[in-house]
Amino acid sequence: MRKPLVAANWKMHGSDQFLETYFPALEQAIDSDKVEVVIFPPAVYLQKAAGLCQQLQAGAQDVSQHSEGAFTGEVSATMVSDVGCRYVLVGHSERRIRHRESSKTVAEKFLAAVGQGLVPVLCVGESLEEREANRTLAVVQSQIQSVIDLAGLEQLTNAVIAYEPVWAIGTGKTASPEQAQEVHRAIRDMLGPAGQHTRIVYGGSVKAENAMTLFNQPDIDGGLVGGASLKVDEFAAICGSV
Ligand code: PGA
């Protein structure tokens, strides 16, 4: 059985004060026997977030592919683990597109994370143009293959995969449950038999009102939530819909 996972990607939102109200409120609202809940705050808040976690988990939104050195502004996997975090997002489309991270760089970050015992949440997904050109599965396959080539299939099947169609992120346009299920199923098939235990979560305009129909699909094991994760009541409702 795959334990559902619901994650909050705060992106560049939040404050010290926000953490102090959000974490206790969410702790009250969730049942970690039923769902694993991970919060991804900005890096400066990771240590504090980890300290506030009881049932919750904290994770980093990004990690350097390098272990240490002259990389101004970057945070290593050792540091993320050092402050008490277990999870890390790699390959979010905002990093791939706005920070020009290639699939090779993403795979290197994935490898750096597993090397320190972190669990990467590998984000994959197609642009609108790619979907319209019928290239969704080819794009996702190639993003996944880059990680398999560098880190190996076993490491990937032990990680978490987030399918996030770029056209659905922050746009209010959600993939239909059927559209998402089709891609999740294809991703699971790409992983072979070991993929049966891999959690594949959906991201892209998940809200309280659409979470349940998405999470009801057989190959959707939870969600990665951006905008709606900033409202603690709504996010708690999303966690409750698994
Ligand atoms: P969204 O973001 O829920 O605001 O669409 C999801 C994400 O970027 O992970």
PDB file of C-alpha atoms and ligand atoms in Angstrom:
ATOM      1  CA  MET A   1       0.000   0.000   0.000  1.00  0.00           C
ATOM      2  CA  ARG A   2       1.228   3.465  -0.877  1.00  0.00           C
ATOM      3  CA  LYS A   3       0.693   5.975   1.920  1.00  0.00           C
ATOM      4  CA  PRO A   4      -0.758   9.156   0.451  1.00  0.00           C
ATOM      5  CA  LEU A   5       1.454  12.217   0.548  1.00  0.00           C
ATOM      6  CA  VAL A   6       0.264  15.805   0.341  1.00  0.00           C
ATOM      7  CA  ALA A   7       2.834  18.580   0.154  1.00  0.00           C
ATOM      8  CA  ALA A   8       2.676  22.361   0.454  1.00  0.00           C
ATOM      9  CA  ASN A   9       5.000  24.319  -1.798  1.00  0.00           C
ATOM     10  CA  TRP A  10       5.013  27.799  -0.306  1.00  0.00           C
ATOM     11  CA  LYS A  11       7.345  29.092  -3.047  1.00  0.00           C
ATOM     12  CA  MET A  12       8.558  32.596  -2.036  1.00  0.00           C
ATOM     13  CA  HIS A  13       5.797  33.225   0.489  1.00  0.00           C
ATOM     14  CA  GLY A  14       5.624  33.194   4.269  1.00  0.00           C
ATOM     15  CA  SER A  15       7.220  34.868   7.257  1.00  0.00           C
ATOM     16  CA  ASP A  16       8.404  33.989  10.720  1.00  0.00           C
ATOM     17  CA  GLN A  17       4.990  34.907  12.091  1.00  0.00           C
ATOM     18  CA  PHE A  18       3.196  32.897   9.406  1.00  0.00           C
ATOM     19  CA  LEU A  19       5.122  29.741  10.395  1.00  0.00           C
ATOM     20  CA  GLU A  20       4.116  30.184  14.002  1.00  0.00           C
ATOM     21  CA  THR A  21       0.413  30.179  13.258  1.00  0.00           C
ATOM     22  CA  TYR A  22       0.387  27.779  10.298  1.00  0.00           C
ATOM     23  CA  PHE A  23       2.295  24.817  11.757  1.00  0.00           C
ATOM     24  CA  PRO A  24       0.327  24.400  15.015  1.00  0.00           C
ATOM     25  CA  ALA A  25      -2.986  24.861  13.181  1.00  0.00           C
ATOM     26  CA  LEU A  26      -2.104  22.210  10.623  1.00  0.00           C
ATOM     27  CA  GLU A  27      -0.739  19.810  13.246  1.00  0.00           C
ATOM     28  CA  GLN A  28      -4.171  19.928  14.893  1.00  0.00           C
ATOM     29  CA  ALA A  29      -5.992  19.244  11.673  1.00  0.00           C
ATOM     30  CA  ILE A  30      -4.157  16.262  10.185  1.00  0.00           C
ATOM     31  CA  ASP A  31      -3.883  12.567  10.969  1.00  0.00           C
ATOM     32  CA  SER A  32      -0.436  11.314  10.054  1.00  0.00           C
ATOM     33  CA  ASP A  33      -1.625   7.696  10.159  1.00  0.00           C
ATOM     34  CA  LYS A  34      -3.681   8.436   7.054  1.00  0.00           C
ATOM     35  CA  VAL A  35      -1.560  10.945   5.154  1.00  0.00           C
ATOM     36  CA  GLU A  36       2.025  12.104   5.160  1.00  0.00           C
ATOM     37  CA  VAL A  37       2.137  15.900   5.005  1.00  0.00           C
ATOM     38  CA  VAL A  38       5.273  17.770   3.966  1.00  0.00           C
ATOM     39  CA  ILE A  39       5.747  21.554   4.022  1.00  0.00           C
ATOM     40  CA  PHE A  40       8.259  23.203   1.701  1.00  0.00           C
ATOM     41  CA  PRO A  41       8.917  26.722   3.049  1.00  0.00           C
ATOM     42  CA  PRO A  42      11.654  29.046   1.762  1.00  0.00           C
ATOM     43  CA  ALA A  43      15.156  27.881   2.766  1.00  0.00           C
ATOM     44  CA  VAL A  44      15.690  30.506   5.480  1.00  0.00           C
ATOM     45  CA  TYR A  45      12.777  29.047   7.452  1.00  0.00           C
ATOM     46  CA  LEU A  46      13.748  25.370   7.184  1.00  0.00           C
ATOM     47  CA  GLN A  47      15.365  25.042  10.569  1.00  0.00           C
ATOM     48  CA  LYS A  48      12.499  26.730  12.335  1.00  0.00           C
ATOM     49  CA  ALA A  49       9.955  24.705  10.339  1.00  0.00           C
ATOM     50  CA  ALA A  50      11.665  21.426  11.208  1.00  0.00           C
ATOM     51  CA  GLY A  51      11.594  22.409  14.880  1.00  0.00           C
ATOM     52  CA  LEU A  52       7.837  23.047  14.724  1.00  0.00           C
ATOM     53  CA  CYS A  53       7.075  19.645  13.150  1.00  0.00           C
ATOM     54  CA  GLN A  54       5.432  16.883  15.132  1.00  0.00           C
ATOM     55  CA  GLN A  55       3.358  14.884  12.672  1.00  0.00           C
ATOM     56  CA  LEU A  56       4.353  17.160   9.805  1.00  0.00           C
ATOM     57  CA  GLN A  57       7.615  17.031   7.867  1.00  0.00           C
ATOM     58  CA  ALA A  58       9.598  19.890   6.398  1.00  0.00           C
ATOM     59  CA  GLY A  59      11.521  19.950   3.149  1.00  0.00           C
ATOM     60  CA  ALA A  60      13.558  22.251   0.924  1.00  0.00           C
ATOM     61  CA  GLN A  61      12.253  23.693  -2.352  1.00  0.00           C
ATOM     62  CA  ASP A  62      15.583  23.186  -4.081  1.00  0.00           C
ATOM     63  CA  VAL A  63      19.081  21.890  -3.369  1.00  0.00           C
ATOM     64  CA  SER A  64      22.494  22.354  -4.925  1.00  0.00           C
ATOM     65  CA  GLN A  65      23.968  19.531  -6.980  1.00  0.00           C
ATOM     66  CA  HIS A  66      27.341  20.339  -5.364  1.00  0.00           C
ATOM     67  CA  SER A  67      28.383  19.138  -1.943  1.00  0.00           C
ATOM     68  CA  GLU A  68      30.154  22.351  -0.918  1.00  0.00           C
ATOM     69  CA  GLY A  69      32.250  25.167  -2.305  1.00  0.00           C
ATOM     70  CA  ALA A  70      32.081  28.577  -3.928  1.00  0.00           C
ATOM     71  CA  PHE A  71      28.389  28.565  -4.897  1.00  0.00           C
ATOM     72  CA  THR A  72      27.003  31.825  -3.558  1.00  0.00           C
ATOM     73  CA  GLY A  73      23.395  31.615  -2.481  1.00  0.00           C
ATOM     74  CA  GLU A  74      23.092  27.839  -2.727  1.00  0.00           C
ATOM     75  CA  VAL A  75      22.202  25.302  -0.077  1.00  0.00           C
ATOM     76  CA  SER A  76      23.636  21.777  -0.025  1.00  0.00           C
ATOM     77  CA  ALA A  77      21.866  18.501   0.704  1.00  0.00           C
ATOM     78  CA  THR A  78      24.022  18.072   3.827  1.00  0.00           C
ATOM     79  CA  MET A  79      22.735  21.418   5.145  1.00  0.00           C
ATOM     80  CA  VAL A  80      19.114  20.509   4.435  1.00  0.00           C
ATOM     81  CA  SER A  81      19.542  17.264   6.329  1.00  0.00           C
ATOM     82  CA  ASP A  82      21.541  19.001   9.080  1.00  0.00           C
ATOM     83  CA  VAL A  83      18.601  21.247  10.002  1.00  0.00           C
ATOM     84  CA  GLY A  84      16.246  18.290  10.317  1.00  0.00           C
ATOM     85  CA  CYS A  85      14.582  18.008   6.914  1.00  0.00           C
ATOM     86  CA  ARG A  86      13.904  14.770   5.071  1.00  0.00           C
ATOM     87  CA  TYR A  87      12.439  15.894   1.761  1.00  0.00           C
ATOM     88  CA  VAL A  88      13.569  18.084  -1.103  1.00  0.00           C
ATOM     89  CA  LEU A  89      11.870  19.220  -4.298  1.00  0.00           C
ATOM     90  CA  VAL A  90      13.963  18.808  -7.419  1.00  0.00           C
ATOM     91  CA  GLY A  91      13.143  19.958 -10.919  1.00  0.00           C
ATOM     92  CA  HIS A  92      10.151  22.166 -10.144  1.00  0.00           C
ATOM     93  CA  SER A  93       9.107  23.757 -13.430  1.00  0.00           C
ATOM     94  CA  GLU A  94       9.858  27.231 -12.033  1.00  0.00           C
ATOM     95  CA  ARG A  95      13.458  26.058 -11.540  1.00  0.00           C
ATOM     96  CA  ARG A  96      13.606  24.314 -14.918  1.00  0.00           C
ATOM     97  CA  ILE A  97      12.161  27.287 -16.812  1.00  0.00           C
ATOM     98  CA  ARG A  98      13.036  30.450 -14.888  1.00  0.00           C
ATOM     99  CA  HIS A  99      16.411  29.240 -13.636  1.00  0.00           C
ATOM    100  CA  ARG A 100      17.175  27.247 -16.762  1.00  0.00           C
ATOM    101  CA  GLU A 101      17.839  23.969 -15.005  1.00  0.00           C
ATOM    102  CA  SER A 102      18.358  21.197 -17.516  1.00  0.00           C
ATOM    103  CA  SER A 103      17.191  17.635 -16.924  1.00  0.00           C
ATOM    104  CA  LYS A 104      20.849  16.747 -16.371  1.00  0.00           C
ATOM    105  CA  THR A 105      21.188  19.342 -13.588  1.00  0.00           C
ATOM    106  CA  VAL A 106      17.944  18.112 -12.061  1.00  0.00           C
ATOM    107  CA  ALA A 107      19.299  14.555 -12.102  1.00  0.00           C
ATOM    108  CA  GLU A 108      22.504  15.761 -10.406  1.00  0.00           C
ATOM    109  CA  LYS A 109      20.427  17.456  -7.697  1.00  0.00           C
ATOM    110  CA  PHE A 110      18.415  14.271  -7.258  1.00  0.00           C
ATOM    111  CA  LEU A 111      21.624  12.300  -6.811  1.00  0.00           C
ATOM    112  CA  ALA A 112      23.048  14.837  -4.335  1.00  0.00           C
ATOM    113  CA  ALA A 113      19.843  14.573  -2.289  1.00  0.00           C
ATOM    114  CA  VAL A 114      19.747  10.765  -2.106  1.00  0.00           C
ATOM    115  CA  GLY A 115      23.474  10.773  -1.326  1.00  0.00           C
ATOM    116  CA  GLN A 116      22.614  12.551   1.937  1.00  0.00           C
ATOM    117  CA  GLY A 117      19.664  10.316   2.743  1.00  0.00           C
ATOM    118  CA  LEU A 118      17.049  12.866   1.672  1.00  0.00           C
ATOM    119  CA  VAL A 119      13.928  11.840  -0.225  1.00  0.00           C
ATOM    120  CA  PRO A 120      13.648  13.824  -3.459  1.00  0.00           C
ATOM    121  CA  VAL A 121      10.276  14.798  -4.867  1.00  0.00           C
ATOM    122  CA  LEU A 122      11.075  14.838  -8.571  1.00  0.00           C
ATOM    123  CA  CYS A 123       8.812  17.240 -10.487  1.00  0.00           C
ATOM    124  CA  VAL A 124       8.049  16.494 -14.122  1.00  0.00           C
ATOM    125  CA  GLY A 125       5.531  17.856 -16.582  1.00  0.00           C
ATOM    126  CA  GLU A 126       4.867  19.228 -20.026  1.00  0.00           C
ATOM    127  CA  SER A 127       4.167  22.749 -21.270  1.00  0.00           C
ATOM    128  CA  LEU A 128       0.918  23.631 -23.026  1.00  0.00           C
ATOM    129  CA  GLU A 129       2.715  23.660 -26.364  1.00  0.00           C
ATOM    130  CA  GLU A 130       4.090  20.180 -25.722  1.00  0.00           C
ATOM    131  CA  ARG A 131       0.655  18.865 -24.713  1.00  0.00           C
ATOM    132  CA  GLU A 132      -0.934  20.327 -27.815  1.00  0.00           C
ATOM    133  CA  ALA A 133       1.757  18.708 -29.956  1.00  0.00           C
ATOM    134  CA  ASN A 134       0.899  15.357 -28.329  1.00  0.00           C
ATOM    135  CA  ARG A 135       4.310  15.179 -26.713  1.00  0.00           C
ATOM    136  CA  THR A 136       3.260  14.900 -23.054  1.00  0.00           C
ATOM    137  CA  LEU A 137       4.422  11.346 -22.477  1.00  0.00           C
ATOM    138  CA  ALA A 138       7.636  11.807 -24.465  1.00  0.00           C
ATOM    139  CA  VAL A 139       8.555  14.888 -22.408  1.00  0.00           C
ATOM    140  CA  VAL A 140       7.795  13.245 -19.087  1.00  0.00           C
ATOM    141  CA  GLN A 141       9.602  10.073 -20.150  1.00  0.00           C
ATOM    142  CA  SER A 142      12.725  12.025 -21.041  1.00  0.00           C
ATOM    143  CA  GLN A 143      12.691  13.970 -17.749  1.00  0.00           C
ATOM    144  CA  ILE A 144      12.407  10.684 -15.867  1.00  0.00           C
ATOM    145  CA  GLN A 145      14.992   8.883 -17.973  1.00  0.00           C
ATOM    146  CA  SER A 146      17.626  11.540 -17.133  1.00  0.00           C
ATOM    147  CA  VAL A 147      17.266  10.649 -13.459  1.00  0.00           C
ATOM    148  CA  ILE A 148      17.305   6.903 -14.121  1.00  0.00           C
ATOM    149  CA  ASP A 149      20.463   7.294 -16.222  1.00  0.00           C
ATOM    150  CA  LEU A 150      22.334   9.108 -13.459  1.00  0.00           C
ATOM    151  CA  ALA A 151      20.866   7.773 -10.211  1.00  0.00           C
ATOM    152  CA  GLY A 152      19.438   4.406 -11.259  1.00  0.00           C
ATOM    153  CA  LEU A 153      15.905   3.062 -11.334  1.00  0.00           C
ATOM    154  CA  GLU A 154      15.925   1.839  -7.744  1.00  0.00           C
ATOM    155  CA  GLN A 155      16.686   5.300  -6.330  1.00  0.00           C
ATOM    156  CA  LEU A 156      13.871   6.746  -8.391  1.00  0.00           C
ATOM    157  CA  THR A 157      11.317   4.155  -7.338  1.00  0.00           C
ATOM    158  CA  ASN A 158      12.168   4.926  -3.682  1.00  0.00           C
ATOM    159  CA  ALA A 159      11.640   8.648  -4.247  1.00  0.00           C
ATOM    160  CA  VAL A 160       8.426  10.569  -4.882  1.00  0.00           C
ATOM    161  CA  ILE A 161       7.405  11.818  -8.309  1.00  0.00           C
ATOM    162  CA  ALA A 162       5.205  14.878  -8.773  1.00  0.00           C
ATOM    163  CA  TYR A 163       3.436  15.167 -12.106  1.00  0.00           C
ATOM    164  CA  GLU A 164       2.840  18.877 -12.608  1.00  0.00           C
ATOM    165  CA  PRO A 165       1.668  19.961 -16.048  1.00  0.00           C
ATOM    166  CA  VAL A 166       3.235  23.403 -16.474  1.00  0.00           C
ATOM    167  CA  TRP A 167       0.019  24.813 -17.959  1.00  0.00           C
ATOM    168  CA  ALA A 168      -1.848  23.943 -14.755  1.00  0.00           C
ATOM    169  CA  ILE A 169       0.553  25.566 -12.285  1.00  0.00           C
ATOM    170  CA  GLY A 170      -0.768  28.753 -10.745  1.00  0.00           C
ATOM    171  CA  THR A 171      -3.217  29.183 -13.624  1.00  0.00           C
ATOM    172  CA  GLY A 172      -6.402  27.893 -12.006  1.00  0.00           C
ATOM    173  CA  LYS A 173      -6.588  25.315 -14.834  1.00  0.00           C
ATOM    174  CA  THR A 174      -6.380  21.832 -13.363  1.00  0.00           C
ATOM    175  CA  ALA A 175      -5.772  18.734 -15.431  1.00  0.00           C
ATOM    176  CA  SER A 176      -8.957  16.681 -15.398  1.00  0.00           C
ATOM    177  CA  PRO A 177      -8.766  13.608 -13.160  1.00  0.00           C
ATOM    178  CA  GLU A 178      -8.722  11.467 -16.329  1.00  0.00           C
ATOM    179  CA  GLN A 179      -5.918  13.499 -17.953  1.00  0.00           C
ATOM    180  CA  ALA A 180      -3.836  13.299 -14.787  1.00  0.00           C
ATOM    181  CA  GLN A 181      -4.549   9.596 -14.234  1.00  0.00           C
ATOM    182  CA  GLU A 182      -3.435   8.788 -17.786  1.00  0.00           C
ATOM    183  CA  VAL A 183      -0.025  10.377 -17.214  1.00  0.00           C
ATOM    184  CA  HIS A 184       0.360   8.935 -13.702  1.00  0.00           C
ATOM    185  CA  ARG A 185      -0.370   5.473 -15.069  1.00  0.00           C
ATOM    186  CA  ALA A 186       2.164   5.962 -17.855  1.00  0.00           C
ATOM    187  CA  ILE A 187       4.792   7.112 -15.342  1.00  0.00           C
ATOM    188  CA  ARG A 188       4.144   4.038 -13.194  1.00  0.00           C
ATOM    189  CA  ASP A 189       4.532   1.832 -16.246  1.00  0.00           C
ATOM    190  CA  MET A 190       7.867   3.521 -17.021  1.00  0.00           C
ATOM    191  CA  LEU A 191       9.122   2.458 -13.583  1.00  0.00           C
ATOM    192  CA  GLY A 192       8.363  -1.248 -14.078  1.00  0.00           C
ATOM    193  CA  PRO A 193       7.260  -3.593 -11.260  1.00  0.00           C
ATOM    194  CA  ALA A 194       9.087  -1.616  -8.518  1.00  0.00           C
ATOM    195  CA  GLY A 195       6.962   1.398  -9.478  1.00  0.00           C
ATOM    196  CA  GLN A 196       4.011  -0.201  -7.705  1.00  0.00           C
ATOM    197  CA  HIS A 197       5.290   1.196  -4.398  1.00  0.00           C
ATOM    198  CA  THR A 198       6.349   4.611  -5.756  1.00  0.00           C
ATOM    199  CA  ARG A 199       4.211   7.555  -4.727  1.00  0.00           C
ATOM    200  CA  ILE A 200       3.211   9.706  -7.681  1.00  0.00           C
ATOM    201  CA  VAL A 201       1.471  12.915  -6.665  1.00  0.00           C
ATOM    202  CA  TYR A 202      -0.310  15.478  -8.811  1.00  0.00           C
ATOM    203  CA  GLY A 203       0.344  19.220  -8.794  1.00  0.00           C
ATOM    204  CA  GLY A 204      -1.202  22.125 -10.660  1.00  0.00           C
ATOM    205  CA  SER A 205      -4.055  24.234  -9.235  1.00  0.00           C
ATOM    206  CA  VAL A 206      -5.086  21.625  -6.648  1.00  0.00           C
ATOM    207  CA  LYS A 207      -7.758  23.134  -4.407  1.00  0.00           C
ATOM    208  CA  ALA A 208     -10.103  21.851  -1.716  1.00  0.00           C
ATOM    209  CA  GLU A 209     -12.885  21.619  -4.292  1.00  0.00           C
ATOM    210  CA  ASN A 210     -11.026  19.434  -6.811  1.00  0.00           C
ATOM    211  CA  ALA A 211      -8.674  17.456  -4.552  1.00  0.00           C
ATOM    212  CA  MET A 212     -10.999  14.567  -3.852  1.00  0.00           C
ATOM    213  CA  THR A 213     -11.755  13.663  -7.474  1.00  0.00           C
ATOM    214  CA  LEU A 214      -8.059  13.857  -8.341  1.00  0.00           C
ATOM    215  CA  PHE A 215      -6.937  11.788  -5.337  1.00  0.00           C
ATOM    216  CA  ASN A 216      -9.609   9.181  -6.085  1.00  0.00           C
ATOM    217  CA  GLN A 217      -7.804   8.144  -9.243  1.00  0.00           C
ATOM    218  CA  PRO A 218      -5.999   4.811  -8.814  1.00  0.00           C
ATOM    219  CA  ASP A 219      -2.510   6.107  -9.656  1.00  0.00           C
ATOM    220  CA  ILE A 220      -2.717   9.519  -7.948  1.00  0.00           C
ATOM    221  CA  ASP A 221      -1.196   9.160  -4.485  1.00  0.00           C
ATOM    222  CA  GLY A 222      -1.648  12.713  -3.239  1.00  0.00           C
ATOM    223  CA  GLY A 223      -0.771  16.225  -4.278  1.00  0.00           C
ATOM    224  CA  LEU A 224       1.799  18.991  -4.444  1.00  0.00           C
ATOM    225  CA  VAL A 225      -0.055  22.203  -3.708  1.00  0.00           C
ATOM    226  CA  GLY A 226       1.141  25.766  -4.319  1.00  0.00           C
ATOM    227  CA  GLY A 227      -1.317  28.646  -3.986  1.00  0.00           C
ATOM    228  CA  ALA A 228      -3.974  26.780  -2.008  1.00  0.00           C
ATOM    229  CA  SER A 229      -1.382  25.594   0.519  1.00  0.00           C
ATOM    230  CA  LEU A 230      -0.989  29.144   1.851  1.00  0.00           C
ATOM    231  CA  LYS A 231      -4.457  29.040   3.396  1.00  0.00           C
ATOM    232  CA  VAL A 232      -4.115  26.630   6.265  1.00  0.00           C
ATOM    233  CA  ASP A 233      -7.807  25.709   6.422  1.00  0.00           C
ATOM    234  CA  GLU A 234      -7.977  24.974   2.729  1.00  0.00           C
ATOM    235  CA  PHE A 235      -4.736  23.007   2.817  1.00  0.00           C
ATOM    236  CA  ALA A 236      -5.961  20.986   5.788  1.00  0.00           C
ATOM    237  CA  ALA A 237      -9.117  20.185   3.823  1.00  0.00           C
ATOM    238  CA  ILE A 238      -6.972  19.051   0.882  1.00  0.00           C
ATOM    239  CA  CYS A 239      -4.947  16.792   3.218  1.00  0.00           C
ATOM    240  CA  GLY A 240      -8.205  15.426   4.557  1.00  0.00           C
ATOM    241  CA  SER A 241      -9.481  14.491   1.115  1.00  0.00           C
ATOM    242  CA  VAL A 242      -6.979  11.684   0.499  1.00  0.00           C
TER     243      VAL A 242
HETATM  244  P1  PGA B   1      -0.282  25.713  -7.765  1.00  0.00           P
HETATM  245  O1  PGA B   1       1.281  25.325  -7.747  1.00  0.00           O
HETATM  246  O2  PGA B   1      -0.977  24.766  -6.828  1.00  0.00           O
HETATM  247  O3  PGA B   1      -0.334  27.139  -7.288  1.00  0.00           O
HETATM  248  O4  PGA B   1      -0.744  25.544  -9.166  1.00  0.00           O
HETATM  249  C1  PGA B   1       1.691  23.996  -7.710  1.00  0.00           C
HETATM  250  C2  PGA B   1       3.204  23.931  -7.743  1.00  0.00           C
HETATM  251  O5  PGA B   1       3.836  24.778  -8.381  1.00  0.00           O
HETATM  252  O6  PGA B   1       3.825  23.028  -7.143  1.00  0.00           O
END
